[in-house]
XYZ file of C-alpha atoms in Angstrom:
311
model
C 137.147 121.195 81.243
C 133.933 118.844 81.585
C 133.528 116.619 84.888
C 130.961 114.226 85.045
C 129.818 113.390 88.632
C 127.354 110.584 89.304
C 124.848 112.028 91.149
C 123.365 108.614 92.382
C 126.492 107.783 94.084
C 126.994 111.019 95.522
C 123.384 110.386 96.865
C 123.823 106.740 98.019
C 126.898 107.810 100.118
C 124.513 110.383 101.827
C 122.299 107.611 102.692
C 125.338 105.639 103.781
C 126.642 108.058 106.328
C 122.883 108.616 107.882
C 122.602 104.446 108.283
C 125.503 104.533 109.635
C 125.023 106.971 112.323
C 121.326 105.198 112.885
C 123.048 102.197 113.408
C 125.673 103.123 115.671
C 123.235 105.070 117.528
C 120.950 101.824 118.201
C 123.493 99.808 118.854
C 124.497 102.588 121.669
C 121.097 101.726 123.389
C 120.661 98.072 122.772
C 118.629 97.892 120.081
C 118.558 95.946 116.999
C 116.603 97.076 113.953
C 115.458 94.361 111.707
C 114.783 95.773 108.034
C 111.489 93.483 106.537
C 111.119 93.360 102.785
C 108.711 91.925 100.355
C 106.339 92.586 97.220
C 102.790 93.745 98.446
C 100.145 91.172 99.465
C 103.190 88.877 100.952
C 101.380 88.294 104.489
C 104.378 90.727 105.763
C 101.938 92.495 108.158
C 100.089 89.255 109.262
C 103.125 87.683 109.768
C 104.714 90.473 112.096
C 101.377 91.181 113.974
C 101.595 87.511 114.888
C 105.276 88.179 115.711
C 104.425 91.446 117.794
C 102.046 89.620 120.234
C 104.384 86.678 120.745
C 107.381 89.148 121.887
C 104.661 90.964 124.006
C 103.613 87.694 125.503
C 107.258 86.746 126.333
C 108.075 90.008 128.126
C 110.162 90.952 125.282
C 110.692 94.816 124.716
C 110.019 95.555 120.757
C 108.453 98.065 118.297
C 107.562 98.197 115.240
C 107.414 101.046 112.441
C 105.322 100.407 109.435
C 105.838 102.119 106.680
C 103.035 102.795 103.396
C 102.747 105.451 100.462
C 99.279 106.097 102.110
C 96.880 105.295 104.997
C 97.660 103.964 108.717
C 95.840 100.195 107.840
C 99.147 98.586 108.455
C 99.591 100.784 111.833
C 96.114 99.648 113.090
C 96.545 96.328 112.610
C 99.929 95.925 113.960
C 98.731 97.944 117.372
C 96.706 95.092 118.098
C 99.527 93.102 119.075
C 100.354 95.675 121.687
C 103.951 96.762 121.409
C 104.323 100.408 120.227
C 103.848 101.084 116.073
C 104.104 103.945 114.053
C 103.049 104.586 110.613
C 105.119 106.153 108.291
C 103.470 108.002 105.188
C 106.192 108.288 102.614
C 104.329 111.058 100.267
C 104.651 108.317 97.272
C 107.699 107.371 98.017
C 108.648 103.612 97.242
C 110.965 102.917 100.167
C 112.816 103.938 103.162
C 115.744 106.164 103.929
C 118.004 106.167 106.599
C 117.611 110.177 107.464
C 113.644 109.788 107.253
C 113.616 106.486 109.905
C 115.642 108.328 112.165
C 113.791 111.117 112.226
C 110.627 109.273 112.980
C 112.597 107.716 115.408
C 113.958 110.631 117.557
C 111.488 111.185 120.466
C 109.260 108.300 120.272
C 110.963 104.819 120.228
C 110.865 103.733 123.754
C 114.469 103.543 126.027
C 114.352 99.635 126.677
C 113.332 98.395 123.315
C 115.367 95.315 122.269
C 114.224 94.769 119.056
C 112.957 97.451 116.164
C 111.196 95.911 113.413
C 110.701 98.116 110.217
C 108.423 96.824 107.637
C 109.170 98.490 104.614
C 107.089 99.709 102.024
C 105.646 96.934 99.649
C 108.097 97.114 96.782
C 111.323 94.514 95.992
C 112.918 96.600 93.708
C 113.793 100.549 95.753
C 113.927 99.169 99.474
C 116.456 96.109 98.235
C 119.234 98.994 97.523
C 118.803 101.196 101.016
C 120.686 100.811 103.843
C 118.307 101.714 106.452
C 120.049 101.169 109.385
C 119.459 97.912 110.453
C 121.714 95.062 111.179
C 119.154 92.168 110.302
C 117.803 91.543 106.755
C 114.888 89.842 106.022
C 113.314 89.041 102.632
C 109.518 87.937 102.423
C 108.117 85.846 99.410
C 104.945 84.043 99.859
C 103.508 80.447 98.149
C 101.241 82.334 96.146
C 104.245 85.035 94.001
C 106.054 81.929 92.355
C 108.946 79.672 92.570
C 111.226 82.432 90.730
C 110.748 85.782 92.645
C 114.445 84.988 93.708
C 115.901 84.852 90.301
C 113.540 87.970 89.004
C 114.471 90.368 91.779
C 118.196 88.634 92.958
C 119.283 92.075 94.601
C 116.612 91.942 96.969
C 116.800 87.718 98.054
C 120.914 88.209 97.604
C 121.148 91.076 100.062
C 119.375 89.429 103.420
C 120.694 87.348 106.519
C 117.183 85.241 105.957
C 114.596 84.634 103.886
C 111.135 83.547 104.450
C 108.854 81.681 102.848
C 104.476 83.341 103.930
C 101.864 81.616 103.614
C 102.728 77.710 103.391
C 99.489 76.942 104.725
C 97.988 77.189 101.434
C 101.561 75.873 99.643
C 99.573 72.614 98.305
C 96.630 74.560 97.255
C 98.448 76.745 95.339
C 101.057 73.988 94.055
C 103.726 76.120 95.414
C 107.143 74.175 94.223
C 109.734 74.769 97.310
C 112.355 72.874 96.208
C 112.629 75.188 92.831
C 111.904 78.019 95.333
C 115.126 76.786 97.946
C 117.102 76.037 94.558
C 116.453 79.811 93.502
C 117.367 81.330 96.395
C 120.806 79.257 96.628
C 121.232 80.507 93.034
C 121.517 84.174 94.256
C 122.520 83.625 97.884
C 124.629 80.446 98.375
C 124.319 79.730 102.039
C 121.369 82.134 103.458
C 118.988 80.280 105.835
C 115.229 79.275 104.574
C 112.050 79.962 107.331
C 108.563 78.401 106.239
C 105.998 80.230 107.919
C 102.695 81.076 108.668
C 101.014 83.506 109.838
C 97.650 81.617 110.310
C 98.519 78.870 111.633
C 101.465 80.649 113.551
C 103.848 77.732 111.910
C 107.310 79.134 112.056
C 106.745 82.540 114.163
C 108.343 81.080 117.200
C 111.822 80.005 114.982
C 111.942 83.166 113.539
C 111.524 85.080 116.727
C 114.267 83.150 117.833
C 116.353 83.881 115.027
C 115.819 87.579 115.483
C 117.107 87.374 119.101
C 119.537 85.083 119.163
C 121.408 88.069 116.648
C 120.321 90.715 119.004
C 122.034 88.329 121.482
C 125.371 88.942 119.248
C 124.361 85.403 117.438
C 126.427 85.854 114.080
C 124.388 85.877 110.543
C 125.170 84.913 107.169
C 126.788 87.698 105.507
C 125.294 87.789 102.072
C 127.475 86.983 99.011
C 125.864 89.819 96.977
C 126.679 92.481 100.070
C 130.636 91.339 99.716
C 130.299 92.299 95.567
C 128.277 95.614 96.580
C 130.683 96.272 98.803
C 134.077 95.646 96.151
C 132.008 97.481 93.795
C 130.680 100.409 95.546
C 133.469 101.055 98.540
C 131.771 98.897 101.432
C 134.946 97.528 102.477
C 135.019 95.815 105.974
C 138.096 95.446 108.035
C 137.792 91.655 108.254
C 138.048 91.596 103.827
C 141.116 94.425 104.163
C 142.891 91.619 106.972
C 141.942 88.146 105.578
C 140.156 88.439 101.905
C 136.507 87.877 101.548
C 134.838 85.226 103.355
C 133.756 82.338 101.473
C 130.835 80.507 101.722
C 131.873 76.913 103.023
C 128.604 75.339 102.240
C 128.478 75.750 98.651
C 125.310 75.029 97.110
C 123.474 73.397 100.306
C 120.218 74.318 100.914
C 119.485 75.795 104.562
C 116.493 76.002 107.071
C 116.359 76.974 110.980
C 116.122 74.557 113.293
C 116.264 77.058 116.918
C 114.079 75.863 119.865
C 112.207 78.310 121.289
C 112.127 78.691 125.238
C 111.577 82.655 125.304
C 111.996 82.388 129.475
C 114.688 80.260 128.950
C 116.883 81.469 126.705
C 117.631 80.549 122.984
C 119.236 77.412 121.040
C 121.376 79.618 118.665
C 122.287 76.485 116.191
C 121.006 76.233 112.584
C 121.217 74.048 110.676
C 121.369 72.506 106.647
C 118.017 71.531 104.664
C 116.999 69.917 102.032
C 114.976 71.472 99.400
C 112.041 70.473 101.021
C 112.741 72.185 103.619
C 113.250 69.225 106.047
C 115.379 70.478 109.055
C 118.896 68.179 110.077
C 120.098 70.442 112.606
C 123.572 70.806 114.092
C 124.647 73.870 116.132
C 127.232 76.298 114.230
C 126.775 79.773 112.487
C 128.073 80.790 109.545
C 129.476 84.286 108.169
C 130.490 87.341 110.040
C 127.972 89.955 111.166
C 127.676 92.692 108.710
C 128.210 95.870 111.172
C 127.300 98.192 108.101
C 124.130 96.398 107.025
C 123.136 94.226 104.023
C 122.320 97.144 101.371
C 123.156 99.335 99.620
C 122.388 103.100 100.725
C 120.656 105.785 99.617
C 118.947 109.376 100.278
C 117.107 111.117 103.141
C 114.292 112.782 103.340
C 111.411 113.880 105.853
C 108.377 112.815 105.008
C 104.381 112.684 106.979
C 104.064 110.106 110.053
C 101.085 109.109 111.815
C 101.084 107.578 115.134
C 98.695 104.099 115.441
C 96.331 104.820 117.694
């Protein structure tokens, strides 16, 4: 008698019980890892240098690992900012793995951080379906990639808590269309919240460090609408679906930007608010979704692979 067995499943559940261990084992010791995604050339380093040094400034206890199929650039530059980074060399690899973080992990991420930020490896295509561990999903597209990245990769903008929008400094310039861009991302996420940023002019850092900690603050996210069909489809039930049926999105096609004022010594305004597709903030203070305790992804294999500490 024949059985078939899918070997990719049989792999993604490997991945699944590794992320899940990662993330209960952060969540043991206060920290929250925040999973960063985009295509390469996105201003995702830039952006999370600039990030780095504000947390630094504040007091605030975070780290960083960067991850690349070769080099330590992204290491180097992110050491500037002066919170601890670590490079990651996946061997050609084109994205993380739950096992392969945590082993980096083990041994060298300091006691007190608060927050972990991972920058993935350039790519929107492997990285979008592996659970890495991290409670916080963020998506990266920039002015210069085009109004329809959401619609061409939809696993990777449907799968995050936020997405944000690099390099608007140069939005006009580039005649960078964001209210096709906001109408996309509805399309494939109904209800996830819009950033504008820049990393030059440091337009938006402060909102989305806020963002970040007001969830490491037990703030609750938007749970993705893609994550809820991953999870029919490929056994990530949650306990709140089993009790009460899936959550649906009361917002229905509304666009949505931040609008959290930022007083790191003071504490956090942990409303957000709806948008227009401009991106014009009317902000009233409510959250929307439940947390996703088993992350945004979907899961996948581990593997060791090279590291390289930033000097």
């Amino acid at each position: 008698m024949c059985r078939v067995v899918d070997l990719r499943q049989a792999v993604l559940a490997k991945n699944d019980a590794s992320a899940l261990e990662l993330r209960e084992h952060l969540a043991a010791r206060g920290t929250v890892e925040v999973n960063l995604l985009s295509s390469p050339g996105s201003g995702k380093t830039a952006l999370l240098e600039r990030l780095l040094s504000r947390a630094v400034a504040a007091g605030i206890a975070v780290a960083a690992i960067t991850a690349d199929l070769a080099t330590e650039n992204d290491a180097r530059r992110l050491a500037r900012a002066g919170a601890p980074v670590k490079q990651v060399l996946t061997d050609g690899l084109c994205h993380l793995e739950a096992g392969m973080l945590r082993g980096h992990l083990d041994g060298w991420l300091p006691r007190d951080t608060r927050v972990l930020f991972v920058e993935n490896v350039g790519n929107l295509v492997c990285p979008a379906s592996y659970d890495i561990g991290e409670s916080l999903r963020i998506v990266l597209g920039s002015v210069t990639e085009g109004e329809d990245k959401p619609l061409k990769y939809p696993t990777a903008f449907g799968l995050v808590h936020l997405v944000v929008i690099t390099k608007t400094d140069i939005a006009e310039a580039v005649e960078f269309d964001g209210a096709a861009f906001h109408r996309h991302v509805r399309q494939v996420n109904p209800g996830v919240p819009v950033l504008e940023t820049s990393a030059r002019t440091g337009a938006g850092v402060d909102e989305l460090l806020a963002f970040v900690l007001a969830h490491a603050d037990g703030a609750p996210v938007h749970r993705p609408v893609l994550a809820r069909q991953h999870e029919r489809h490929l056994r990530h039930r949650h306990a709140d679906e089993d009790a009460h049926g899936p959550h649906e999105d009361r917002h229905g096609d509304q666009g949505h930007d931040l609008d959290l004022d930022l007083d790191l010594d003071q504490g956090l305004d942990q409303g957000h608010d709806h948008g227009d597709d401009q991106g014009r903030v009317h902000g009233h203070g409510h959250s929307h979704g439940h947390s996703d305790d088993q992350g945004p992804g979907r899961p996948a294999p581990s593997a060791a692979r090279g590291t390289a500490e930033a000097p």
